[in-house]
XYZ file of C-alpha atoms in Angstrom:
663
model
C 71.750 248.516 -64.991
C 69.338 251.159 -66.321
C 72.002 252.292 -68.758
C 72.352 248.750 -70.120
C 68.660 248.445 -70.878
C 68.526 251.943 -72.349
C 71.289 250.926 -74.744
C 69.321 247.804 -75.747
C 66.194 249.889 -76.332
C 68.097 252.222 -78.658
C 69.444 249.250 -80.611
C 65.966 247.792 -81.010
C 64.584 251.173 -82.062
C 67.302 251.438 -84.672
C 66.244 248.093 -86.157
C 62.721 249.243 -87.008
C 63.824 250.749 -90.313
C 63.921 247.399 -92.044
C 65.799 246.596 -95.218
C 63.926 244.159 -97.496
C 66.371 241.251 -97.198
C 66.127 240.893 -93.404
C 64.128 238.007 -91.907
C 60.587 238.430 -90.594
C 59.554 236.544 -87.449
C 55.882 236.025 -86.572
C 54.883 234.585 -83.207
C 52.155 231.945 -83.486
C 50.650 231.920 -80.001
C 46.974 232.664 -80.634
C 44.062 230.776 -82.123
C 45.167 227.313 -81.008
C 42.685 224.557 -80.209
C 43.131 220.985 -79.014
C 41.301 217.710 -78.808
C 41.709 214.159 -77.641
C 42.896 212.783 -80.968
C 39.980 211.620 -83.041
C 37.086 212.627 -80.769
C 36.108 215.663 -82.882
C 35.603 218.054 -79.969
C 37.919 221.052 -80.225
C 38.541 223.347 -77.277
C 40.686 226.492 -76.924
C 44.318 225.933 -75.974
C 47.101 228.107 -74.594
C 50.449 227.993 -76.384
C 53.002 227.648 -74.890
C 51.282 225.207 -72.565
C 50.561 221.590 -71.763
C 47.546 219.347 -72.106
C 47.186 219.301 -68.321
C 46.966 223.088 -68.061
C 44.532 223.287 -70.999
C 42.263 220.671 -69.437
C 42.553 222.407 -66.076
C 41.557 225.769 -67.591
C 38.401 224.157 -68.997
C 37.521 222.480 -65.698
C 37.889 219.027 -67.262
C 40.458 217.816 -64.719
C 41.115 218.832 -61.121
C 44.313 220.587 -60.060
C 46.815 217.713 -59.694
C 48.582 219.556 -56.866
C 45.504 219.598 -54.618
C 44.639 216.743 -52.291
C 45.255 213.404 -53.976
C 44.123 214.621 -57.396
C 47.381 213.616 -59.059
C 46.044 210.041 -59.196
C 42.985 211.099 -61.181
C 44.940 212.746 -64.012
C 47.297 209.882 -64.873
C 45.188 209.038 -67.917
C 46.186 212.326 -69.561
C 49.748 211.153 -70.167
C 48.529 207.885 -71.676
C 46.337 209.631 -74.267
C 47.014 210.960 -77.767
C 46.261 214.660 -78.316
C 46.099 216.982 -81.319
C 46.644 220.754 -81.459
C 45.795 222.956 -84.414
C 45.712 226.560 -85.592
C 45.459 228.474 -88.866
C 47.985 231.098 -89.895
C 47.596 233.676 -92.677
C 50.812 235.168 -94.020
C 50.794 238.530 -95.789
C 52.345 239.196 -99.190
C 55.445 240.668 -97.571
C 56.209 237.352 -95.897
C 55.184 235.216 -98.847
C 57.660 237.010 -101.100
C 60.567 235.619 -99.119
C 62.489 232.674 -100.526
C 62.191 230.585 -97.365
C 59.397 230.206 -94.819
C 60.134 228.052 -91.767
C 57.749 226.870 -89.078
C 59.698 226.766 -85.795
C 58.822 225.099 -82.491
C 61.071 225.958 -79.551
C 59.745 222.991 -77.567
C 57.484 219.999 -78.286
C 56.754 217.543 -75.474
C 57.618 214.963 -76.695
C 56.624 212.598 -79.553
C 54.868 214.640 -82.207
C 53.992 214.697 -85.884
C 53.701 218.155 -87.448
C 51.393 218.697 -90.427
C 50.851 221.762 -92.580
C 47.831 221.842 -94.880
C 47.454 218.101 -94.417
C 51.055 217.217 -95.287
C 53.498 215.830 -92.722
C 56.511 218.150 -92.492
C 58.315 216.479 -89.608
C 58.321 214.000 -86.740
C 59.768 214.947 -83.390
C 60.974 212.838 -80.477
C 62.813 215.089 -78.041
C 61.504 217.585 -75.501
C 64.967 219.142 -75.171
C 65.306 220.325 -78.788
C 63.802 222.940 -81.058
C 62.401 221.977 -84.448
C 62.178 223.925 -87.713
C 60.461 222.843 -90.933
C 60.388 224.541 -94.390
C 56.741 225.069 -95.351
C 56.598 227.609 -98.192
C 55.935 224.923 -100.787
C 52.807 223.880 -98.881
C 51.195 227.286 -98.414
C 48.023 228.106 -100.292
C 47.524 231.863 -100.768
C 49.481 232.407 -97.581
C 47.292 230.085 -95.509
C 48.768 227.412 -93.270
C 46.597 224.958 -91.350
C 49.014 223.678 -88.703
C 48.395 220.471 -86.772
C 50.564 218.861 -84.117
C 49.664 215.267 -83.235
C 51.117 214.023 -79.943
C 51.583 210.343 -79.212
C 51.870 209.155 -75.585
C 55.478 209.213 -74.379
C 54.987 206.008 -72.405
C 53.743 204.170 -75.466
C 56.670 205.378 -77.574
C 59.107 204.513 -74.792
C 57.692 201.004 -74.584
C 58.277 200.538 -78.328
C 61.869 201.726 -78.001
C 62.451 199.423 -75.035
C 61.131 196.461 -76.987
C 63.435 197.306 -79.885
C 66.375 197.528 -77.448
C 65.510 194.090 -76.116
C 65.155 194.713 -72.372
C 64.584 197.343 -69.690
C 67.254 199.722 -68.402
C 67.678 200.789 -64.758
C 65.236 203.585 -63.888
C 64.609 203.444 -60.150
C 62.697 206.715 -60.067
C 60.212 205.891 -62.835
C 56.975 205.226 -60.946
C 55.217 203.597 -63.905
C 54.371 199.918 -64.244
C 56.725 199.843 -67.253
C 59.959 201.797 -66.732
C 60.389 203.640 -70.022
C 62.144 206.834 -68.872
C 65.621 205.906 -70.286
C 64.155 205.536 -73.774
C 62.354 208.910 -73.930
C 64.133 212.250 -74.369
C 61.914 213.961 -71.872
C 62.358 215.463 -68.393
C 63.049 212.479 -66.159
C 61.185 214.087 -63.267
C 57.924 213.763 -65.215
C 58.049 210.011 -64.667
C 58.325 210.564 -60.906
C 61.132 211.058 -58.384
C 61.550 210.948 -54.628
C 60.419 214.585 -54.476
C 57.875 214.578 -57.323
C 54.821 212.587 -58.394
C 54.456 210.951 -61.776
C 52.954 213.533 -64.130
C 53.710 212.661 -67.760
C 52.977 215.858 -69.630
C 52.688 216.596 -73.332
C 52.024 219.654 -75.449
C 53.555 222.639 -77.194
C 55.647 223.753 -74.242
C 57.821 226.328 -76.010
C 57.164 229.327 -78.269
C 56.052 228.817 -81.875
C 56.995 231.107 -84.744
C 57.154 231.427 -88.500
C 60.368 232.864 -89.919
C 60.341 234.230 -93.466
C 63.753 234.931 -94.939
C 65.657 235.191 -98.179
C 69.280 234.244 -98.555
C 70.833 233.936 -95.141
C 69.975 233.984 -91.423
C 72.111 234.642 -88.356
C 70.821 232.106 -85.824
C 73.309 232.485 -82.975
C 76.685 233.678 -81.807
C 79.620 231.947 -80.150
C 82.382 233.795 -78.351
C 85.904 232.756 -77.401
C 88.127 234.916 -75.242
C 91.656 235.023 -73.935
C 93.464 237.522 -71.721
C 97.172 238.242 -71.979
C 99.315 241.244 -71.136
C 96.384 243.507 -70.244
C 94.611 242.822 -73.543
C 91.430 240.777 -73.985
C 91.133 238.999 -77.342
C 87.578 238.111 -78.356
C 86.718 235.880 -81.287
C 83.085 236.032 -82.483
C 81.792 233.124 -84.556
C 78.322 233.527 -86.077
C 76.022 230.549 -86.547
C 74.638 231.013 -90.033
C 71.907 229.275 -92.007
C 71.524 229.621 -95.763
C 73.747 230.838 -98.577
C 76.843 232.183 -96.848
C 78.196 233.364 -100.215
C 75.705 236.233 -100.027
C 77.525 237.633 -96.982
C 80.258 240.133 -97.800
C 81.090 241.247 -94.277
C 80.501 240.400 -90.614
C 80.667 243.262 -88.109
C 80.857 243.312 -84.314
C 79.519 246.264 -82.342
C 80.241 246.364 -78.595
C 78.474 248.868 -76.363
C 77.443 250.875 -79.407
C 80.878 251.022 -81.075
C 81.925 249.045 -84.145
C 85.127 247.351 -82.994
C 85.798 244.701 -85.595
C 84.832 243.187 -88.938
C 85.833 240.377 -91.239
C 85.061 239.344 -94.798
C 82.239 236.860 -95.319
C 80.876 235.242 -92.193
C 84.022 235.777 -90.155
C 85.105 234.900 -87.546
C 85.616 238.429 -86.260
C 88.527 239.028 -83.867
C 88.420 242.014 -81.528
C 91.060 243.186 -79.061
C 90.082 245.472 -76.186
C 91.656 246.525 -72.869
C 91.312 243.812 -70.244
C 89.120 245.875 -67.939
C 85.502 245.803 -66.821
C 85.613 242.107 -65.959
C 82.606 239.958 -65.067
C 82.912 238.476 -61.573
C 80.783 236.008 -59.617
C 78.848 237.345 -56.635
C 81.157 238.114 -53.737
C 84.248 238.504 -55.917
C 83.374 241.688 -57.783
C 80.789 243.194 -60.121
C 79.129 241.046 -62.833
C 79.721 243.602 -65.589
C 78.180 242.797 -68.955
C 79.032 243.993 -72.456
C 76.364 244.476 -75.110
C 77.268 242.823 -78.408
C 75.558 243.179 -81.764
C 76.802 241.093 -84.666
C 75.676 242.096 -88.147
C 75.897 240.294 -91.473
C 76.093 242.532 -94.529
C 75.663 241.882 -98.228
C 76.196 244.058 -101.253
C 72.703 245.580 -100.884
C 72.941 246.280 -97.159
C 72.364 244.506 -93.835
C 71.138 240.920 -94.049
C 70.571 239.981 -90.407
C 71.800 240.686 -86.888
C 72.031 239.029 -83.485
C 72.169 240.701 -80.055
C 73.793 239.174 -76.971
C 75.370 240.148 -73.681
C 78.718 238.732 -72.682
C 81.043 239.003 -69.718
C 84.776 239.485 -69.973
C 86.010 236.589 -67.903
C 87.861 233.296 -68.036
C 86.889 230.149 -66.165
C 88.813 226.951 -65.552
C 88.377 223.837 -63.443
C 91.575 222.743 -61.690
C 91.697 218.950 -61.408
C 95.420 218.251 -61.554
C 96.319 215.636 -58.904
C 97.815 216.996 -55.713
C 99.177 215.495 -52.503
C 95.633 214.914 -51.213
C 94.116 213.358 -54.332
C 92.200 215.148 -57.104
C 90.933 218.686 -56.468
C 87.808 220.173 -57.976
C 88.346 223.935 -57.922
C 86.756 226.557 -60.159
C 89.108 229.396 -61.093
C 87.569 232.638 -62.399
C 89.835 235.293 -63.898
C 92.794 233.410 -62.387
C 91.311 233.534 -58.872
C 90.158 230.344 -57.078
C 86.469 230.376 -56.206
C 84.871 228.680 -53.239
C 81.503 227.715 -54.752
C 78.517 228.331 -52.494
C 75.109 227.450 -53.778
C 72.449 224.878 -54.430
C 71.011 222.455 -56.922
C 67.845 223.488 -58.733
C 64.977 221.516 -60.224
C 62.360 222.898 -62.640
C 60.078 225.457 -60.944
C 56.964 223.428 -61.807
C 56.022 220.004 -63.143
C 53.800 221.848 -65.654
C 56.631 223.953 -67.029
C 54.760 226.674 -68.964
C 52.751 227.455 -65.838
C 55.935 228.727 -64.162
C 57.087 230.569 -67.274
C 60.202 232.706 -67.440
C 59.214 234.426 -64.204
C 59.495 231.159 -62.290
C 63.053 230.636 -63.474
C 64.042 234.223 -62.690
C 62.603 233.791 -59.203
C 65.061 230.954 -58.542
C 67.926 233.332 -59.238
C 66.422 235.928 -56.901
C 66.334 233.355 -54.099
C 69.933 232.363 -54.830
C 71.116 235.957 -54.836
C 69.310 236.716 -51.566
C 70.883 233.617 -49.996
C 74.371 234.930 -50.849
C 75.001 232.117 -53.335
C 77.435 232.265 -56.235
C 76.566 229.007 -58.050
C 73.506 226.992 -59.059
C 73.651 223.458 -60.408
C 70.980 222.657 -63.006
C 70.100 219.043 -62.265
C 70.018 216.567 -65.155
C 66.536 215.173 -64.465
C 64.708 218.302 -65.545
C 65.061 220.557 -68.582
C 67.545 223.068 -69.953
C 66.529 226.452 -68.499
C 65.267 229.221 -70.778
C 67.281 232.285 -71.732
C 65.509 234.274 -69.001
C 67.220 232.154 -66.342
C 70.663 232.724 -67.830
C 69.940 236.438 -68.274
C 69.223 236.621 -64.550
C 72.331 234.606 -63.638
C 74.513 236.776 -65.879
C 73.175 239.898 -64.159
C 73.430 238.536 -60.613
C 76.876 236.956 -60.886
C 75.534 233.447 -60.286
C 77.644 230.759 -61.969
C 75.759 227.859 -63.546
C 76.790 224.222 -63.382
C 74.835 222.781 -66.306
C 74.069 219.088 -66.314
C 73.101 217.648 -69.663
C 69.678 216.087 -69.322
C 70.536 212.597 -68.114
C 69.921 211.396 -64.569
C 70.021 208.042 -62.778
C 69.511 205.770 -65.787
C 71.671 203.905 -68.266
C 71.261 204.752 -71.949
C 70.285 202.923 -75.147
C 72.906 202.353 -77.808
C 70.975 202.594 -81.083
C 71.967 205.052 -83.790
C 68.671 206.961 -83.830
C 68.919 207.651 -80.089
C 72.521 208.842 -80.370
C 71.737 211.081 -83.361
C 68.840 212.592 -81.428
C 71.046 213.272 -78.396
C 73.811 214.754 -80.535
C 71.388 217.267 -82.059
C 70.130 218.142 -78.565
C 73.582 218.635 -77.058
C 74.948 220.629 -79.961
C 71.926 222.923 -79.964
C 72.095 223.612 -76.244
C 75.857 224.160 -76.197
C 75.614 226.572 -79.133
C 72.713 228.402 -77.475
C 74.443 228.900 -74.138
C 78.134 229.061 -75.038
C 78.399 232.860 -74.895
C 76.953 233.103 -71.369
C 79.129 234.720 -68.725
C 77.430 232.679 -66.003
C 77.924 229.247 -67.584
C 80.752 227.502 -65.736
C 80.753 223.792 -66.617
C 79.066 221.074 -68.644
C 78.358 217.771 -66.894
C 77.272 214.697 -68.823
C 74.871 213.179 -66.289
C 73.690 212.963 -62.699
C 74.760 209.927 -60.635
C 74.856 207.292 -63.383
C 78.468 206.221 -62.884
C 78.211 206.029 -59.091
C 74.908 204.158 -59.380
C 76.308 201.596 -61.805
C 79.242 200.816 -59.552
C 77.645 201.112 -56.117
C 73.853 200.782 -56.155
C 73.513 197.106 -57.069
C 71.700 197.696 -60.339
C 73.064 194.506 -61.854
C 71.312 192.476 -59.163
C 68.126 194.509 -58.678
C 67.486 194.847 -62.423
C 68.597 191.319 -63.341
C 71.426 192.428 -65.605
C 73.545 189.476 -66.684
C 77.170 189.605 -67.900
C 76.406 190.145 -71.593
C 73.874 192.932 -70.952
C 76.185 194.451 -68.362
C 78.991 194.737 -70.908
C 76.613 196.185 -73.489
C 75.258 198.824 -71.089
C 78.667 199.899 -69.849
C 80.041 200.191 -73.399
C 77.030 202.366 -74.304
C 77.615 204.537 -71.239
C 81.315 205.074 -71.942
C 80.658 205.688 -75.628
C 78.153 208.459 -74.943
C 79.530 210.240 -71.880
C 83.277 209.682 -72.270
C 83.705 209.720 -76.042
C 80.864 211.394 -77.935
C 79.674 214.089 -75.522
C 83.066 215.636 -74.761
C 83.754 215.808 -78.499
C 80.395 217.466 -79.223
C 80.939 220.016 -76.464
C 84.548 220.718 -77.454
C 83.487 221.425 -81.045
C 81.505 224.426 -79.793
C 82.892 225.428 -76.408
C 86.139 225.423 -74.436
C 84.524 225.214 -71.007
C 85.262 222.312 -68.673
C 83.315 219.090 -69.225
C 83.017 216.223 -66.766
C 81.209 212.998 -67.706
C 79.207 212.598 -64.497
C 78.490 213.946 -61.038
C 79.593 212.795 -58.561
C 83.051 211.696 -59.580
C 83.512 210.015 -56.175
C 81.371 207.698 -54.065
C 80.443 208.986 -50.598
C 80.569 205.542 -49.041
C 84.346 205.227 -48.714
C 87.393 207.221 -47.604
C 88.906 207.175 -51.090
C 85.896 209.041 -52.426
C 86.632 211.967 -50.131
C 89.974 212.536 -51.851
C 88.900 212.838 -55.478
C 86.624 215.137 -57.451
C 83.109 216.171 -56.552
C 81.055 214.245 -54.032
C 77.377 213.656 -53.283
C 77.358 213.077 -49.547
C 74.147 211.304 -48.482
C 75.318 209.682 -45.265
C 72.934 212.118 -43.593
C 69.384 211.228 -44.661
C 69.944 208.183 -46.896
C 72.592 206.695 -44.585
C 70.828 207.541 -41.303
C 73.963 209.323 -40.045
C 73.771 212.123 -37.464
C 74.517 215.695 -38.523
C 77.945 215.550 -36.907
C 79.076 213.286 -39.757
C 79.080 216.235 -42.156
C 82.386 217.318 -40.624
C 83.991 213.957 -41.456
C 82.829 213.915 -45.084
C 83.770 217.229 -46.640
C 85.458 215.868 -49.763
C 87.056 218.124 -52.391
C 83.757 219.639 -53.610
C 80.384 218.605 -52.181
C 77.914 218.998 -55.036
C 74.971 217.351 -53.239
C 73.891 216.838 -49.637
C 70.613 217.422 -47.894
C 68.007 217.057 -45.183
C 64.360 216.646 -46.018
C 61.547 218.886 -44.783
C 57.944 219.631 -45.622
C 56.612 222.823 -47.210
C 55.420 225.541 -44.877
C 52.168 224.724 -43.074
C 50.433 227.537 -44.947
C 51.411 225.951 -48.252
C 50.112 222.578 -47.093
C 46.833 224.176 -46.085
C 46.437 225.706 -49.554
C 46.663 222.306 -51.284
C 44.942 220.116 -48.666
C 41.790 219.886 -50.751
C 39.525 219.192 -47.799
C 41.792 216.686 -46.051
C 42.332 217.106 -42.328
C 45.966 218.127 -41.992
C 46.192 217.030 -38.376
C 45.607 213.340 -39.044
C 47.553 210.737 -41.029
C 45.557 210.638 -44.267
C 46.187 209.751 -47.905
C 47.033 213.406 -48.467
C 50.239 213.115 -46.447
C 51.185 209.816 -48.091
C 50.930 211.574 -51.452
C 53.331 214.286 -50.231
C 56.035 211.965 -48.857
C 57.646 210.198 -51.813
C 61.036 209.258 -50.353
C 61.576 205.599 -49.550
C 62.932 206.755 -46.174
C 59.580 208.256 -45.285
C 58.661 210.303 -42.252
C 60.414 207.790 -40.006
C 63.766 209.340 -40.887
C 62.535 212.778 -39.778
C 61.108 211.347 -36.565
C 64.374 209.589 -35.676
C 66.420 212.744 -36.142
C 63.868 214.840 -34.285
C 64.044 212.513 -31.310
C 67.839 212.793 -31.363
C 68.049 216.587 -31.546
C 64.665 218.118 -30.667
C 62.540 215.679 -28.707
C 59.445 213.573 -29.508
C 57.190 214.454 -32.438
C 53.634 215.185 -31.361
C 51.299 215.270 -34.349
C 51.482 216.249 -37.997
C 52.067 219.969 -37.512
C 54.824 219.286 -35.031
C 56.415 216.911 -37.567
C 56.339 219.642 -40.221
C 57.807 222.270 -37.924
C 60.468 219.955 -36.547
C 61.439 219.019 -40.100
C 62.110 222.733 -40.692
C 64.229 223.062 -37.558
C 66.191 219.918 -38.396
C 66.836 221.048 -41.938
C 68.121 224.433 -40.790
C 70.422 222.707 -38.297
C 71.678 220.233 -40.914
C 72.495 222.816 -43.574
C 74.199 225.159 -41.117
C 76.295 222.257 -39.823
C 77.232 221.052 -43.304
C 78.127 224.458 -44.716
C 80.276 225.358 -41.735
C 82.097 222.037 -42.103
C 82.713 222.638 -45.804
C 83.922 226.179 -45.195
C 86.220 225.018 -42.419
C 87.780 222.489 -44.794
C 88.978 225.122 -47.298
C 91.112 224.944 -49.418
C 90.954 221.145 -49.493
C 87.192 221.456 -50.053
C 86.295 224.152 -52.588
C 82.549 223.914 -53.017
C 79.238 223.328 -51.258
C 76.008 222.946 -53.273
C 73.088 221.863 -51.130
C 70.287 219.714 -52.472
C 67.995 221.536 -53.202
C 66.937 225.174 -53.629
C 63.351 224.765 -54.848
C 60.440 222.396 -55.451
C 58.569 221.193 -58.537
C 55.323 220.740 -56.577
C 54.093 221.106 -52.976
C 55.493 218.049 -51.225
C 58.243 216.847 -48.913
C 61.705 217.467 -50.340
C 65.144 218.772 -49.466
C 64.373 222.323 -50.638
C 64.876 225.541 -48.709
C 62.122 227.324 -50.707
C 58.797 225.548 -51.074
C 56.712 225.381 -54.242
C 54.645 228.415 -53.242
C 57.853 230.453 -53.046
C 57.854 230.572 -49.256
C 61.290 230.397 -47.706
C 61.771 227.765 -45.037
C 63.761 228.386 -41.849
C 66.687 226.619 -43.520
C 66.869 229.446 -46.045
C 67.836 231.869 -43.297
C 70.391 229.440 -41.897
C 71.967 228.995 -45.343
C 71.968 232.733 -46.007
C 73.684 233.416 -42.689
C 76.378 230.796 -43.309
C 77.084 231.986 -46.857
C 77.045 235.630 -45.773
C 79.734 234.942 -43.176
C 81.878 233.384 -45.901
C 81.257 236.315 -48.257
C 82.311 238.672 -45.478
C 85.610 236.822 -45.470
C 86.069 237.461 -49.165
C 84.288 234.290 -50.245
C 87.678 232.560 -50.241
């Protein structure tokens, strides 16, 4: 690995002799201030960050993770906020033809102003935003303001325009607006997370000054045949492509291909040095540098790492039903892993390190796949870097979970821009295995009684289902296919766990244990073709609970514990299972410790059942690896990063499978 990074360092060093046409990027992360919109009191702000973390740093709100403090900060998400900074560009930057102000992440409804002029309005946490600003600069000075409107207020407006509410069981607000806001669903609350509606500049901010053309990304297609690997490199280019005379591809320091204009560039190399998932081989990576050249010299470049590998999802019907088997480099893979949620409700507080830590836990637990759940956010590049290096495949949900969707044009245009951006950003990743349209929407619509519980009559029912099919079965697969050849499935699970037929087809979320009150022995009867969710709840480690108790007595049943248990099943489900397998529960600490023992027993039982069912069953992804805050959940690593006893049980079960070739 040291050799890889040394190579990258040499490349970066070689780029310091800059030719005048190449873009200049300036990070804008200092000098920010914020205020409650209109109150006139400006305070220092951290960017990237959130309003909650800025208020917390100033001592203006208590830590929402301590005690019952989360109740006292709900007003923050219902308030409008403004951020501002001043940027001075030097003559070198001002001489460029184009100057763009770029936000990698705005949460969520924002108006961006430069020198008093509105340059853009944003309404999606899951997108980046770029605005041309050169025409507004005065002697290189840019006064930048970002005005945030409350997501709940904007969601209410969209719901009124739609004409009625949409199912959103997990939204803990008085008005269920989550389906109408392109924001992490978990921020509105879930059965493992409190309601904490954030806002702020949650991604990096930069100014990019450039002349004729920019290379903004790189897509890679590959095919192996007869011992030769054919790679096709397609640059994503912004600006006047006529200025580009040649595109070049350099792999591991050697120029291996070129093409006139902006390509594509086709390269053929020996089919060796493959990238393999953990347990199947080494995750070897190749360093790629694509360059765009003009008549006067280099115009721009982009650096990426790729893996030489192919991946397919076998779903052709067989004698048992419909399989769900990942095939890497023509070898079937038994997927062993977990689902992940964001590493913190206040995302910038976790940073890249928090995402990398999830991969470390997965690697140590002998996993080879992580599923990125659709109620959170798209992970940063640091997460995919770590997965590429560790040989951890990524099942990537698109960010939709447990709600139906609006059908208006503005919403669909917004989603299309989001999906296309994320697919283009991640398409070259060796670790990326599959795109999935949503989490549990199809199975919920057909099996959870939404029509009755949400009062959905025949006309609205038809409208909602048409909107669902249009987005997840028609539009999304087309958007993905335009940019990537990886497998796409419209939803997970593809089968319902409540009937025998569901065990024969596609992936399965088996919740008979926990939600269905079934004993652990039922795992063996419900292995399915690929079990992409199953779980047993437990509390964080006692030490973690002590750190966030905030003065509450942990040994008595107080409001603190009620704030930590957010599942409708409650502690009663843990107590019933404890009495079945471990004996009576005697006090709060005993409940916590028995929840750990039960969870370890449940996961060991489930994984062994799934492994025993190979090759009919070809995957086991437990719910869940990690937590977004310190509370009861199905995780095997608590929010403080402490591994629960179940972690060791999972590691032992996966290690036994790896010792058998992982097959």
